[in-house]
CSV table of C-alpha atoms in Angstrom, one decimal:
chain,number,residue,atom,x,y,z
A,388,SER,CA,137.2,190.7,-42.6
A,389,HIS,CA,135.8,193.2,-40.0
A,390,ILE,CA,134.0,190.5,-38.0
A,391,LEU,CA,137.1,188.4,-38.1
A,392,LYS,CA,139.1,191.1,-36.8
A,393,LEU,CA,136.5,191.9,-34.0
A,394,SER,CA,136.2,188.2,-33.1
A,395,ASP,CA,140.0,187.8,-32.8
A,396,GLU,CA,140.4,191.0,-30.8
A,397,PHE,CA,137.4,190.2,-28.5
A,398,GLN,CA,137.8,186.4,-28.3
A,399,MET,CA,134.3,185.8,-29.6
A,400,LYS,CA,134.3,182.3,-30.6
A,401,ASP,CA,130.7,182.2,-31.9
A,402,ALA,CA,131.5,185.2,-34.4
A,403,ARG,CA,134.7,183.4,-35.4
A,404,ALA,CA,132.9,180.3,-36.1
A,405,GLN,CA,130.2,182.0,-38.3
A,406,SER,CA,133.1,183.8,-40.1
A,407,GLU,CA,134.7,180.5,-40.9
A,408,LEU,CA,131.5,179.0,-42.1
A,409,PHE,CA,130.9,182.1,-44.3
A,410,LEU,CA,134.5,181.8,-45.9
A,411,THR,CA,133.8,178.1,-46.5
A,412,ARG,CA,130.4,178.7,-48.3
A,413,THR,CA,131.1,181.8,-50.3
A,414,SER,CA,132.5,181.8,-53.6
A,415,LYS,CA,132.5,185.7,-53.9
A,416,ILE,CA,135.9,185.9,-52.1
A,417,PRO,CA,138.9,184.7,-54.1
A,418,ILE,CA,140.9,181.5,-52.7
A,419,GLY,CA,144.1,183.9,-52.2
A,420,GLU,CA,141.9,186.4,-50.1
A,421,LYS,CA,140.4,183.4,-48.1
A,422,LEU,CA,143.8,181.9,-47.5
A,423,MET,CA,145.3,185.2,-46.3
A,424,MET,CA,142.4,186.0,-43.7
A,425,ALA,CA,142.8,182.4,-42.5
A,426,ASP,CA,146.6,183.1,-42.1
A,427,LYS,CA,146.2,186.4,-40.6
A,428,TYR,CA,143.6,185.1,-38.0
A,429,ASP,CA,144.9,181.6,-37.4
A,430,LEU,CA,141.9,179.9,-38.7
A,431,LYS,CA,143.5,176.4,-38.6
A,432,ASP,CA,140.3,174.3,-38.5
A,433,PHE,CA,139.0,176.3,-41.6
A,434,VAL,CA,142.5,176.0,-43.5
A,435,ASP,CA,142.4,172.1,-42.8
A,436,ASN,CA,138.9,171.6,-43.9
A,437,TYR,CA,139.1,174.3,-46.9
A,438,LEU,CA,142.2,172.7,-48.3
A,439,ASP,CA,141.0,169.2,-47.9
A,440,GLY,CA,138.1,170.2,-49.8
A,441,PHE,CA,139.8,170.5,-52.9
A,442,SER,CA,139.9,167.4,-54.9
A,443,CYS,CA,141.5,168.8,-57.9
A,444,ALA,CA,144.8,170.7,-57.8
A,445,PHE,CA,144.0,172.8,-60.9
A,446,LYS,CA,141.3,174.5,-58.8
A,447,MET,CA,143.7,175.8,-56.3
A,448,ARG,CA,145.2,178.4,-58.6
A,449,LEU,CA,146.7,181.4,-56.8
A,450,GLN,CA,147.9,184.7,-58.0
A,451,LYS,CA,151.7,184.7,-57.2
A,452,SER,CA,151.5,188.0,-55.3
A,453,ASP,CA,148.8,186.3,-53.0
A,454,PHE,CA,151.0,183.3,-52.3
A,455,ASP,CA,153.9,185.5,-51.5
A,456,LYS,CA,152.1,187.4,-48.8
A,457,LEU,CA,151.3,184.0,-47.0
A,458,SER,CA,153.1,182.8,-43.9
A,459,ASP,CA,155.7,179.9,-44.1
A,460,LYS,CA,153.2,177.9,-42.3
A,461,MET,CA,150.4,178.4,-44.7
A,462,LYS,CA,152.6,177.9,-47.8
A,463,GLY,CA,153.4,174.5,-46.1
A,464,ALA,CA,150.0,173.6,-45.6
A,465,ILE,CA,149.2,174.5,-49.2
A,466,ASN,CA,152.1,172.6,-50.5
A,467,ASP,CA,151.2,169.5,-48.6
A,468,ARG,CA,147.7,169.3,-49.8
A,469,MET,CA,149.2,169.8,-53.2
A,470,ARG,CA,151.5,167.0,-52.9
A,471,LYS,CA,148.8,164.8,-51.7
A,472,LEU,CA,146.7,165.6,-54.7
A,473,LEU,CA,149.4,165.4,-57.2
A,474,PHE,CA,151.1,162.3,-55.9
A,475,ASP,CA,148.9,160.4,-53.5
A,476,ASP,CA,145.6,160.6,-55.3
A,477,ASN,CA,145.5,157.9,-58.1
A,478,SER,CA,142.1,159.2,-59.4
A,479,PRO,CA,141.9,159.3,-63.0
A,480,PHE,CA,139.9,162.4,-62.8
A,481,ASN,CA,142.4,164.5,-60.8
A,482,HIS,CA,144.2,167.1,-62.7
A,483,ARG,CA,147.7,166.8,-62.2
A,484,CYS,CA,148.8,170.3,-62.3
A,485,TRP,CA,148.9,173.1,-59.9
A,486,CYS,CA,149.4,176.9,-61.1
A,487,ILE,CA,150.6,179.9,-59.1
A,488,LEU,CA,149.8,182.4,-61.8
A,489,ARG,CA,152.6,185.1,-62.5
A,490,ASP,CA,151.4,188.7,-62.0
A,491,ASP,CA,151.4,190.4,-65.4
A,492,ASN,CA,153.8,193.2,-64.2
A,493,GLU,CA,156.3,190.7,-63.3
A,494,ASP,CA,159.6,190.8,-65.3
A,495,GLU,CA,159.4,188.0,-68.0
A,496,SER,CA,163.2,187.7,-68.0
A,497,MET,CA,163.1,185.9,-64.7
A,498,ASP,CA,161.5,182.9,-66.4
A,499,SER,CA,163.9,180.1,-67.0
A,500,ASP,CA,163.8,178.8,-70.4
A,501,VAL,CA,164.7,175.0,-70.2
A,502,ASP,CA,164.1,174.4,-73.8
A,503,GLY,CA,166.7,177.1,-74.8
A,504,GLU,CA,169.6,174.6,-74.2
A,505,ASP,CA,168.0,172.0,-76.4
A,506,GLU,CA,167.7,174.4,-79.2
A,507,GLU,CA,171.4,175.1,-79.1
A,508,ASP,CA,172.0,171.5,-79.1
A,509,SER,CA,169.7,170.7,-82.0
A,510,SER,CA,171.4,173.4,-84.1
A,511,ASP,CA,174.9,171.5,-83.6
A,512,MET,CA,173.3,168.3,-85.3
A,513,ASP,CA,172.6,170.1,-88.4
């Protein structure tokens, strides 16, 4: 993060390239944090390569709080990749789900219960 900040401030292409390579290879930085750094420092090549590297939508889980911090441009790039994984890839090995996890402190009352209407309907049938 500090190297990215300096490479951005002083237009140091080599340091920026090394930072992108590090972000690509490390597993110690969570996905959301990588995407936030890429978003902040406009690492378009990293984003394209990183998102294309996911072959399974399930592996791209993000905390909702991280997703909410991303720019609309980054959210669009993520959604484009998800759409491709979910609808364009016919691989039988592709997990057909994508999760943006809800933070534990979020209000559960905001969750919509689609089944709630069905329960009312089924009680009328008795």
